[in-house]
Amino acid sequence: QGINAEYGHTTLGDILTTFINCAADASCAEAFSRNRVVQRAMRLLDALEASDLSATTLPVYKEMTLMLLNNLTASNVIAIQDLLQLEDEDLAGYFVTRLSMLYARHSATEHVSEQRDLRKWFLQISLNLTRTPDGQRTLLTEDWPSQLLETLNESPNPMLRFLSAQCLNNCAATPANHVAIVESTAVSAILRRLSKGLEAQPTQMVLAEFLASMMQSEPGMNCLEGINSRRFLVAVAEGKIDASGGDEEVRNAVDPEVAEFIKHHILPFLDEIQDAYMQEEE
């Protein structure tokens, strides 16, 4: 009950610290679920958003609450189910929508150091959700795809871009999600970042894995063929970067492991597509 009560700042910090430490232990998951800790933490997050705490104190409690939600959803799928609330038709996806809205608000207003950037916790929680098919589907039907792509395309913080790419990559591992992913324009955005060398390792490999996953369904294959991905990926596999446009953007060399991955796990499938089209024309 303490997480919802009005305590002094020090006491609230102590409560959150205790919960954060316990939440890392998966054996506590059922007790946390039984006591609705995920729901209470989300209500606390909303209360903090509306509070008049000082500019130095407020981010600390926000971060601790997000760390609690991250540890909960990372340690056990029960917490993921509590966050998704899919068993309640009226509340299904509500918390995911709230997290998306809060993330957008922080993205628009915060200019902070990487050490105190709360957005990484929002993204880490979202990444935890993508560990389950239900979490992937919910994420893709809310506002998160546009948020993830905006972060991937525009954030100067490489950690945020890496987490965004991981979320999309996990969703792409399930072919049933590919129609939603294609509709989000994620495929062309990721191909652009990979072919132009806009990411370094380990994000490069995550982007390549995303494209390989998209080859596992007809919508994904059609999308890659439609944007002439083979031409760009052949160049990447050869270690070549498309340097056209955007001179202000930092370009990274193609990692050799990424080049080999593309050669063996993507290009053979694209070659098959091209050969199929050639046979049909003949």
PDB file of C-alpha atoms in Angstrom:
ATOM      1  CA  GLN A   1       0.000   0.000   0.000  1.00  0.00           C
ATOM      2  CA  GLY A   2       2.929   2.316   0.588  1.00  0.00           C
ATOM      3  CA  ILE A   3       3.492   3.080  -3.065  1.00  0.00           C
ATOM      4  CA  ASN A   4       0.185   4.938  -3.246  1.00  0.00           C
ATOM      5  CA  ALA A   5       0.351   6.682   0.105  1.00  0.00           C
ATOM      6  CA  GLU A   6       1.574  10.195   0.778  1.00  0.00           C
ATOM      7  CA  TYR A   7       4.899   9.868   2.543  1.00  0.00           C
ATOM      8  CA  GLY A   8       7.808  12.168   2.919  1.00  0.00           C
ATOM      9  CA  HIS A   9      10.206  12.283   0.007  1.00  0.00           C
ATOM     10  CA  THR A  10      12.803  10.205   1.805  1.00  0.00           C
ATOM     11  CA  THR A  11      10.290   7.484   2.694  1.00  0.00           C
ATOM     12  CA  LEU A  12       8.951   7.298  -0.867  1.00  0.00           C
ATOM     13  CA  GLY A  13      12.495   6.946  -2.125  1.00  0.00           C
ATOM     14  CA  ASP A  14      13.155   4.132   0.345  1.00  0.00           C
ATOM     15  CA  ILE A  15       9.972   2.317  -0.693  1.00  0.00           C
ATOM     16  CA  LEU A  16      10.829   2.580  -4.367  1.00  0.00           C
ATOM     17  CA  THR A  17      14.395   1.431  -3.751  1.00  0.00           C
ATOM     18  CA  THR A  18      13.144  -1.649  -1.903  1.00  0.00           C
ATOM     19  CA  PHE A  19      10.648  -2.483  -4.644  1.00  0.00           C
ATOM     20  CA  ILE A  20      13.242  -1.951  -7.388  1.00  0.00           C
ATOM     21  CA  ASN A  21      15.605  -4.415  -5.722  1.00  0.00           C
ATOM     22  CA  CYS A  22      12.903  -7.004  -5.076  1.00  0.00           C
ATOM     23  CA  ALA A  23      11.468  -6.660  -8.593  1.00  0.00           C
ATOM     24  CA  ALA A  24      14.719  -7.950 -10.047  1.00  0.00           C
ATOM     25  CA  ASP A  25      13.950 -11.313  -8.415  1.00  0.00           C
ATOM     26  CA  ALA A  26      11.522 -13.307 -10.582  1.00  0.00           C
ATOM     27  CA  SER A  27      10.372 -15.301  -7.556  1.00  0.00           C
ATOM     28  CA  CYS A  28       8.625 -12.172  -6.257  1.00  0.00           C
ATOM     29  CA  ALA A  29       6.559 -11.751  -9.427  1.00  0.00           C
ATOM     30  CA  GLU A  30       3.392 -13.436  -8.177  1.00  0.00           C
ATOM     31  CA  ALA A  31       3.388 -11.416  -4.948  1.00  0.00           C
ATOM     32  CA  PHE A  32       3.842  -8.201  -6.889  1.00  0.00           C
ATOM     33  CA  SER A  33       1.031  -9.138  -9.268  1.00  0.00           C
ATOM     34  CA  ARG A  34      -1.274 -10.110  -6.413  1.00  0.00           C
ATOM     35  CA  ASN A  35      -0.685  -6.702  -4.818  1.00  0.00           C
ATOM     36  CA  ARG A  36      -1.127  -4.877  -8.151  1.00  0.00           C
ATOM     37  CA  VAL A  37       2.291  -3.227  -7.976  1.00  0.00           C
ATOM     38  CA  VAL A  38       2.408  -2.581 -11.749  1.00  0.00           C
ATOM     39  CA  GLN A  39      -0.922  -0.759 -11.634  1.00  0.00           C
ATOM     40  CA  ARG A  40       0.129   1.201  -8.541  1.00  0.00           C
ATOM     41  CA  ALA A  41       3.422   2.172 -10.146  1.00  0.00           C
ATOM     42  CA  MET A  42       1.597   3.459 -13.234  1.00  0.00           C
ATOM     43  CA  ARG A  43      -0.711   5.534 -11.032  1.00  0.00           C
ATOM     44  CA  LEU A  44       2.297   6.888  -9.181  1.00  0.00           C
ATOM     45  CA  LEU A  45       3.894   7.834 -12.492  1.00  0.00           C
ATOM     46  CA  ASP A  46       0.768   9.781 -13.445  1.00  0.00           C
ATOM     47  CA  ALA A  47       0.691  11.437 -10.019  1.00  0.00           C
ATOM     48  CA  LEU A  48       4.313  12.492 -10.385  1.00  0.00           C
ATOM     49  CA  GLU A  49       3.558  14.019 -13.786  1.00  0.00           C
ATOM     50  CA  ALA A  50       0.934  16.230 -12.127  1.00  0.00           C
ATOM     51  CA  SER A  51       2.937  17.007  -8.989  1.00  0.00           C
ATOM     52  CA  ASP A  52       4.647  20.262  -8.031  1.00  0.00           C
ATOM     53  CA  LEU A  53       7.863  18.661  -6.816  1.00  0.00           C
ATOM     54  CA  SER A  54      11.060  20.563  -7.479  1.00  0.00           C
ATOM     55  CA  ALA A  55      12.912  20.234 -10.768  1.00  0.00           C
ATOM     56  CA  THR A  56      15.700  18.391  -8.995  1.00  0.00           C
ATOM     57  CA  THR A  57      13.509  15.960  -7.025  1.00  0.00           C
ATOM     58  CA  LEU A  58      10.853  15.090  -9.608  1.00  0.00           C
ATOM     59  CA  PRO A  59      13.139  13.424 -12.197  1.00  0.00           C
ATOM     60  CA  VAL A  60      14.626  11.216  -9.484  1.00  0.00           C
ATOM     61  CA  TYR A  61      11.257   9.763  -8.454  1.00  0.00           C
ATOM     62  CA  LYS A  62      10.150   9.440 -12.067  1.00  0.00           C
ATOM     63  CA  GLU A  63      13.293   7.509 -12.894  1.00  0.00           C
ATOM     64  CA  MET A  64      12.902   5.252  -9.871  1.00  0.00           C
ATOM     65  CA  THR A  65       9.290   4.476 -10.815  1.00  0.00           C
ATOM     66  CA  LEU A  66      10.336   3.664 -14.373  1.00  0.00           C
ATOM     67  CA  MET A  67      13.204   1.507 -13.082  1.00  0.00           C
ATOM     68  CA  LEU A  68      10.654  -0.406 -10.997  1.00  0.00           C
ATOM     69  CA  LEU A  69       8.439  -1.004 -14.039  1.00  0.00           C
ATOM     70  CA  ASN A  70      11.491  -2.056 -16.045  1.00  0.00           C
ATOM     71  CA  ASN A  71      12.653  -4.562 -13.435  1.00  0.00           C
ATOM     72  CA  LEU A  72       9.154  -5.955 -13.058  1.00  0.00           C
ATOM     73  CA  THR A  73       8.596  -6.495 -16.783  1.00  0.00           C
ATOM     74  CA  ALA A  74      12.134  -7.780 -17.319  1.00  0.00           C
ATOM     75  CA  SER A  75      11.955 -10.442 -14.629  1.00  0.00           C
ATOM     76  CA  ASN A  76       8.625 -12.143 -15.350  1.00  0.00           C
ATOM     77  CA  VAL A  77       5.884 -12.229 -17.996  1.00  0.00           C
ATOM     78  CA  ILE A  78       3.255 -11.881 -15.251  1.00  0.00           C
ATOM     79  CA  ALA A  79       4.186  -8.212 -14.933  1.00  0.00           C
ATOM     80  CA  ILE A  80       3.957  -7.833 -18.712  1.00  0.00           C
ATOM     81  CA  GLN A  81       0.415  -9.195 -18.571  1.00  0.00           C
ATOM     82  CA  ASP A  82      -0.401  -6.769 -15.746  1.00  0.00           C
ATOM     83  CA  LEU A  83       0.884  -3.877 -17.841  1.00  0.00           C
ATOM     84  CA  LEU A  84      -1.002  -4.954 -20.969  1.00  0.00           C
ATOM     85  CA  GLN A  85      -4.298  -5.593 -19.090  1.00  0.00           C
ATOM     86  CA  LEU A  86      -5.609  -7.617 -22.030  1.00  0.00           C
ATOM     87  CA  GLU A  87      -8.063  -9.515 -19.857  1.00  0.00           C
ATOM     88  CA  ASP A  88      -9.996  -6.297 -19.265  1.00  0.00           C
ATOM     89  CA  GLU A  89     -11.625  -5.190 -22.526  1.00  0.00           C
ATOM     90  CA  ASP A  90     -12.065  -1.613 -21.299  1.00  0.00           C
ATOM     91  CA  LEU A  91      -8.499  -1.186 -20.035  1.00  0.00           C
ATOM     92  CA  ALA A  92      -6.576  -3.293 -22.569  1.00  0.00           C
ATOM     93  CA  GLY A  93      -3.568  -1.338 -23.820  1.00  0.00           C
ATOM     94  CA  TYR A  94      -4.307   1.690 -21.648  1.00  0.00           C
ATOM     95  CA  PHE A  95      -0.992   1.638 -19.774  1.00  0.00           C
ATOM     96  CA  VAL A  96       0.930   1.125 -23.020  1.00  0.00           C
ATOM     97  CA  THR A  97      -0.803   4.179 -24.461  1.00  0.00           C
ATOM     98  CA  ARG A  98       0.043   6.170 -21.339  1.00  0.00           C
ATOM     99  CA  LEU A  99       3.698   5.202 -21.600  1.00  0.00           C
ATOM    100  CA  SER A 100       3.722   6.259 -25.245  1.00  0.00           C
ATOM    101  CA  MET A 101       2.189   9.630 -24.379  1.00  0.00           C
ATOM    102  CA  LEU A 102       4.626  10.230 -21.542  1.00  0.00           C
ATOM    103  CA  TYR A 103       7.549   9.226 -23.754  1.00  0.00           C
ATOM    104  CA  ALA A 104       6.422  11.693 -26.419  1.00  0.00           C
ATOM    105  CA  ARG A 105       6.149  14.412 -23.793  1.00  0.00           C
ATOM    106  CA  HIS A 106       9.662  13.774 -22.531  1.00  0.00           C
ATOM    107  CA  SER A 107      11.016  13.603 -26.071  1.00  0.00           C
ATOM    108  CA  ALA A 108       9.572  17.036 -26.819  1.00  0.00           C
ATOM    109  CA  THR A 109      10.615  18.780 -23.613  1.00  0.00           C
ATOM    110  CA  GLU A 110      13.721  17.166 -22.174  1.00  0.00           C
ATOM    111  CA  HIS A 111      17.252  18.169 -23.042  1.00  0.00           C
ATOM    112  CA  VAL A 112      19.270  16.178 -20.553  1.00  0.00           C
ATOM    113  CA  SER A 113      22.459  14.197 -20.363  1.00  0.00           C
ATOM    114  CA  GLU A 114      22.481  10.561 -21.370  1.00  0.00           C
ATOM    115  CA  GLN A 115      22.989   9.652 -17.704  1.00  0.00           C
ATOM    116  CA  ARG A 116      19.659  11.260 -16.678  1.00  0.00           C
ATOM    117  CA  ASP A 117      17.598  10.664 -19.804  1.00  0.00           C
ATOM    118  CA  LEU A 118      14.330   9.078 -18.665  1.00  0.00           C
ATOM    119  CA  ARG A 119      13.451   8.074 -22.215  1.00  0.00           C
ATOM    120  CA  LYS A 120      15.803   5.098 -22.048  1.00  0.00           C
ATOM    121  CA  TRP A 121      13.575   3.584 -19.334  1.00  0.00           C
ATOM    122  CA  PHE A 122      10.422   4.040 -21.402  1.00  0.00           C
ATOM    123  CA  LEU A 123      12.157   2.288 -24.274  1.00  0.00           C
ATOM    124  CA  GLN A 124      13.539  -0.454 -22.053  1.00  0.00           C
ATOM    125  CA  ILE A 125      10.044  -1.177 -20.727  1.00  0.00           C
ATOM    126  CA  SER A 126       8.743  -1.309 -24.297  1.00  0.00           C
ATOM    127  CA  LEU A 127      11.562  -3.691 -25.198  1.00  0.00           C
ATOM    128  CA  ASN A 128      10.510  -5.933 -22.325  1.00  0.00           C
ATOM    129  CA  LEU A 129       6.964  -5.956 -23.708  1.00  0.00           C
ATOM    130  CA  THR A 130       8.225  -7.232 -27.054  1.00  0.00           C
ATOM    131  CA  ARG A 131       9.362 -10.442 -25.347  1.00  0.00           C
ATOM    132  CA  THR A 132       5.783 -11.740 -25.765  1.00  0.00           C
ATOM    133  CA  PRO A 133       3.512 -11.911 -28.842  1.00  0.00           C
ATOM    134  CA  ASP A 134       0.769 -10.062 -26.938  1.00  0.00           C
ATOM    135  CA  GLY A 135       3.198  -7.323 -26.051  1.00  0.00           C
ATOM    136  CA  GLN A 136       4.334  -7.013 -29.661  1.00  0.00           C
ATOM    137  CA  ARG A 137       0.782  -6.789 -30.985  1.00  0.00           C
ATOM    138  CA  THR A 138      -0.229  -4.209 -28.388  1.00  0.00           C
ATOM    139  CA  LEU A 139       2.842  -2.110 -29.059  1.00  0.00           C
ATOM    140  CA  LEU A 140       2.196  -2.108 -32.800  1.00  0.00           C
ATOM    141  CA  THR A 141      -1.465  -1.096 -32.424  1.00  0.00           C
ATOM    142  CA  GLU A 142      -0.674   1.883 -30.195  1.00  0.00           C
ATOM    143  CA  ASP A 143       1.395   4.987 -30.975  1.00  0.00           C
ATOM    144  CA  TRP A 144       4.722   3.299 -30.287  1.00  0.00           C
ATOM    145  CA  PRO A 145       5.785   2.530 -33.904  1.00  0.00           C
ATOM    146  CA  SER A 146       5.830   6.221 -34.813  1.00  0.00           C
ATOM    147  CA  GLN A 147       7.632   7.045 -31.563  1.00  0.00           C
ATOM    148  CA  LEU A 148      10.249   4.363 -32.180  1.00  0.00           C
ATOM    149  CA  LEU A 149      10.843   5.500 -35.746  1.00  0.00           C
ATOM    150  CA  GLU A 150      11.096   9.144 -34.734  1.00  0.00           C
ATOM    151  CA  THR A 151      13.702   8.216 -32.141  1.00  0.00           C
ATOM    152  CA  LEU A 152      15.603   6.010 -34.589  1.00  0.00           C
ATOM    153  CA  ASN A 153      15.649   8.717 -37.252  1.00  0.00           C
ATOM    154  CA  GLU A 154      16.178  11.819 -35.161  1.00  0.00           C
ATOM    155  CA  SER A 155      17.660  11.129 -31.733  1.00  0.00           C
ATOM    156  CA  PRO A 156      21.321  12.104 -31.287  1.00  0.00           C
ATOM    157  CA  ASN A 157      21.539   9.543 -28.471  1.00  0.00           C
ATOM    158  CA  PRO A 158      22.896   6.214 -29.819  1.00  0.00           C
ATOM    159  CA  MET A 159      21.518   4.277 -26.841  1.00  0.00           C
ATOM    160  CA  LEU A 160      17.975   5.449 -27.580  1.00  0.00           C
ATOM    161  CA  ARG A 161      18.356   4.555 -31.247  1.00  0.00           C
ATOM    162  CA  PHE A 162      19.683   1.110 -30.298  1.00  0.00           C
ATOM    163  CA  LEU A 163      16.745   0.409 -27.981  1.00  0.00           C
ATOM    164  CA  SER A 164      14.260   1.605 -30.616  1.00  0.00           C
ATOM    165  CA  ALA A 165      15.856  -0.675 -33.207  1.00  0.00           C
ATOM    166  CA  GLN A 166      15.720  -3.605 -30.794  1.00  0.00           C
ATOM    167  CA  CYS A 167      11.995  -3.074 -30.184  1.00  0.00           C
ATOM    168  CA  LEU A 168      11.280  -3.090 -33.909  1.00  0.00           C
ATOM    169  CA  ASN A 169      13.554  -6.078 -34.450  1.00  0.00           C
ATOM    170  CA  ASN A 170      11.760  -8.142 -31.803  1.00  0.00           C
ATOM    171  CA  CYS A 171       8.408  -7.323 -33.386  1.00  0.00           C
ATOM    172  CA  ALA A 172       9.735  -8.297 -36.818  1.00  0.00           C
ATOM    173  CA  ALA A 173      10.693 -11.744 -35.510  1.00  0.00           C
ATOM    174  CA  THR A 174       6.963 -12.609 -35.577  1.00  0.00           C
ATOM    175  CA  PRO A 175       5.715 -12.770 -39.213  1.00  0.00           C
ATOM    176  CA  ALA A 176       2.152 -12.038 -38.093  1.00  0.00           C
ATOM    177  CA  ASN A 177       3.332  -8.506 -37.269  1.00  0.00           C
ATOM    178  CA  HIS A 178       4.749  -7.777 -40.702  1.00  0.00           C
ATOM    179  CA  VAL A 179       1.672  -6.090 -42.189  1.00  0.00           C
ATOM    180  CA  ALA A 180       1.634  -3.570 -39.333  1.00  0.00           C
ATOM    181  CA  ILE A 181       5.382  -3.053 -39.634  1.00  0.00           C
ATOM    182  CA  VAL A 182       5.170  -2.443 -43.381  1.00  0.00           C
ATOM    183  CA  GLU A 183       2.386   0.073 -42.818  1.00  0.00           C
ATOM    184  CA  SER A 184       4.556   1.924 -40.303  1.00  0.00           C
ATOM    185  CA  THR A 185       7.257   2.636 -42.964  1.00  0.00           C
ATOM    186  CA  ALA A 186       9.830   1.050 -40.643  1.00  0.00           C
ATOM    187  CA  VAL A 187      11.351  -1.080 -43.432  1.00  0.00           C
ATOM    188  CA  SER A 188      12.416   1.845 -45.614  1.00  0.00           C
ATOM    189  CA  ALA A 189      13.635   3.836 -42.601  1.00  0.00           C
ATOM    190  CA  ILE A 190      15.816   0.967 -41.388  1.00  0.00           C
ATOM    191  CA  LEU A 191      17.173   0.229 -44.863  1.00  0.00           C
ATOM    192  CA  ARG A 192      18.130   3.894 -45.190  1.00  0.00           C
ATOM    193  CA  ARG A 193      19.992   3.984 -41.876  1.00  0.00           C
ATOM    194  CA  LEU A 194      21.844   0.779 -42.669  1.00  0.00           C
ATOM    195  CA  SER A 195      22.767   1.646 -46.246  1.00  0.00           C
ATOM    196  CA  LYS A 196      23.933   5.161 -45.365  1.00  0.00           C
ATOM    197  CA  GLY A 197      26.078   4.047 -42.434  1.00  0.00           C
ATOM    198  CA  LEU A 198      24.095   6.121 -39.962  1.00  0.00           C
ATOM    199  CA  GLU A 199      24.557   3.555 -37.199  1.00  0.00           C
ATOM    200  CA  ALA A 200      27.559   1.815 -35.708  1.00  0.00           C
ATOM    201  CA  GLN A 201      27.706  -1.575 -34.034  1.00  0.00           C
ATOM    202  CA  PRO A 202      25.774  -3.065 -32.320  1.00  0.00           C
ATOM    203  CA  THR A 203      22.845  -1.190 -33.885  1.00  0.00           C
ATOM    204  CA  GLN A 204      24.014  -2.095 -37.399  1.00  0.00           C
ATOM    205  CA  MET A 205      23.506  -5.785 -36.712  1.00  0.00           C
ATOM    206  CA  VAL A 206      20.078  -5.199 -35.161  1.00  0.00           C
ATOM    207  CA  LEU A 207      18.984  -3.362 -38.325  1.00  0.00           C
ATOM    208  CA  ALA A 208      20.302  -6.187 -40.509  1.00  0.00           C
ATOM    209  CA  GLU A 209      18.494  -8.779 -38.385  1.00  0.00           C
ATOM    210  CA  PHE A 210      15.275  -6.788 -38.734  1.00  0.00           C
ATOM    211  CA  LEU A 211      15.529  -6.898 -42.536  1.00  0.00           C
ATOM    212  CA  ALA A 212      16.307 -10.620 -42.457  1.00  0.00           C
ATOM    213  CA  SER A 213      13.205 -11.240 -40.351  1.00  0.00           C
ATOM    214  CA  MET A 214      11.072  -9.292 -42.813  1.00  0.00           C
ATOM    215  CA  MET A 215      12.087 -11.820 -45.467  1.00  0.00           C
ATOM    216  CA  GLN A 216      10.044 -14.470 -43.648  1.00  0.00           C
ATOM    217  CA  SER A 217       6.654 -13.263 -44.895  1.00  0.00           C
ATOM    218  CA  GLU A 218       5.089 -12.259 -48.177  1.00  0.00           C
ATOM    219  CA  PRO A 219       4.261  -8.691 -47.041  1.00  0.00           C
ATOM    220  CA  GLY A 220       7.822  -8.218 -45.873  1.00  0.00           C
ATOM    221  CA  MET A 221       9.348  -9.650 -49.049  1.00  0.00           C
ATOM    222  CA  ASN A 222       7.056  -7.540 -51.226  1.00  0.00           C
ATOM    223  CA  CYS A 223       8.005  -4.433 -49.304  1.00  0.00           C
ATOM    224  CA  LEU A 224      11.739  -5.065 -49.640  1.00  0.00           C
ATOM    225  CA  GLU A 225      11.355  -5.784 -53.342  1.00  0.00           C
ATOM    226  CA  GLY A 226       9.218  -2.683 -53.809  1.00  0.00           C
ATOM    227  CA  ILE A 227      11.869  -0.343 -52.410  1.00  0.00           C
ATOM    228  CA  ASN A 228      14.662  -1.995 -54.445  1.00  0.00           C
ATOM    229  CA  SER A 229      16.430  -3.062 -51.276  1.00  0.00           C
ATOM    230  CA  ARG A 230      18.753  -5.498 -53.056  1.00  0.00           C
ATOM    231  CA  ARG A 231      20.697  -2.709 -54.760  1.00  0.00           C
ATOM    232  CA  PHE A 232      21.433  -1.044 -51.415  1.00  0.00           C
ATOM    233  CA  LEU A 233      22.146  -4.254 -49.528  1.00  0.00           C
ATOM    234  CA  VAL A 234      24.598  -5.546 -52.131  1.00  0.00           C
ATOM    235  CA  ALA A 235      26.587  -2.352 -51.591  1.00  0.00           C
ATOM    236  CA  VAL A 236      26.482  -2.756 -47.806  1.00  0.00           C
ATOM    237  CA  ALA A 237      27.621  -6.375 -48.115  1.00  0.00           C
ATOM    238  CA  GLU A 238      30.587  -5.094 -50.123  1.00  0.00           C
ATOM    239  CA  GLY A 239      31.395  -2.576 -47.378  1.00  0.00           C
ATOM    240  CA  LYS A 240      30.167   0.413 -49.361  1.00  0.00           C
ATOM    241  CA  ILE A 241      28.179   3.249 -47.797  1.00  0.00           C
ATOM    242  CA  ASP A 242      25.715   5.480 -49.634  1.00  0.00           C
ATOM    243  CA  ALA A 243      27.182   8.913 -48.902  1.00  0.00           C
ATOM    244  CA  SER A 244      24.613  10.901 -50.879  1.00  0.00           C
ATOM    245  CA  GLY A 245      22.887  13.803 -49.094  1.00  0.00           C
ATOM    246  CA  GLY A 246      23.042  14.870 -45.463  1.00  0.00           C
ATOM    247  CA  ASP A 247      26.679  15.896 -45.148  1.00  0.00           C
ATOM    248  CA  GLU A 248      26.022  16.807 -41.530  1.00  0.00           C
ATOM    249  CA  GLU A 249      25.252  13.188 -40.665  1.00  0.00           C
ATOM    250  CA  VAL A 250      27.965  10.983 -39.191  1.00  0.00           C
ATOM    251  CA  ARG A 251      28.776   8.005 -41.416  1.00  0.00           C
ATOM    252  CA  ASN A 252      30.053   4.717 -40.001  1.00  0.00           C
ATOM    253  CA  ALA A 253      31.955   2.002 -41.817  1.00  0.00           C
ATOM    254  CA  VAL A 254      30.144  -1.275 -42.402  1.00  0.00           C
ATOM    255  CA  ASP A 255      31.040  -3.777 -39.706  1.00  0.00           C
ATOM    256  CA  PRO A 256      32.517  -6.945 -41.298  1.00  0.00           C
ATOM    257  CA  GLU A 257      30.153  -9.189 -39.319  1.00  0.00           C
ATOM    258  CA  VAL A 258      27.174  -7.222 -40.612  1.00  0.00           C
ATOM    259  CA  ALA A 259      28.432  -7.498 -44.185  1.00  0.00           C
ATOM    260  CA  GLU A 260      28.792 -11.274 -43.813  1.00  0.00           C
ATOM    261  CA  PHE A 261      25.348 -11.552 -42.227  1.00  0.00           C
ATOM    262  CA  ILE A 262      23.760  -9.735 -45.170  1.00  0.00           C
ATOM    263  CA  LYS A 263      25.626 -11.924 -47.666  1.00  0.00           C
ATOM    264  CA  HIS A 264      24.450 -15.165 -46.079  1.00  0.00           C
ATOM    265  CA  HIS A 265      21.048 -14.363 -44.557  1.00  0.00           C
ATOM    266  CA  ILE A 266      19.467 -11.679 -46.741  1.00  0.00           C
ATOM    267  CA  LEU A 267      20.889 -11.507 -50.259  1.00  0.00           C
ATOM    268  CA  PRO A 268      20.249 -15.197 -51.093  1.00  0.00           C
ATOM    269  CA  PHE A 269      16.536 -14.646 -50.457  1.00  0.00           C
ATOM    270  CA  LEU A 270      16.489 -11.480 -52.545  1.00  0.00           C
ATOM    271  CA  ASP A 271      18.278 -13.353 -55.325  1.00  0.00           C
ATOM    272  CA  GLU A 272      15.526 -15.966 -55.213  1.00  0.00           C
ATOM    273  CA  ILE A 273      12.912 -13.247 -55.563  1.00  0.00           C
ATOM    274  CA  GLN A 274      14.718 -11.734 -58.527  1.00  0.00           C
ATOM    275  CA  ASP A 275      15.134 -15.173 -60.182  1.00  0.00           C
ATOM    276  CA  ALA A 276      11.422 -15.869 -59.702  1.00  0.00           C
ATOM    277  CA  TYR A 277      10.486 -12.635 -61.418  1.00  0.00           C
ATOM    278  CA  MET A 278      12.864 -13.400 -64.301  1.00  0.00           C
ATOM    279  CA  GLN A 279      11.336 -16.862 -64.790  1.00  0.00           C
ATOM    280  CA  GLU A 280       7.822 -15.413 -64.859  1.00  0.00           C
ATOM    281  CA  GLU A 281       8.822 -12.891 -67.521  1.00  0.00           C
ATOM    282  CA  GLU A 282      10.340 -15.654 -69.672  1.00  0.00           C
TER     283      GLU A 282
END
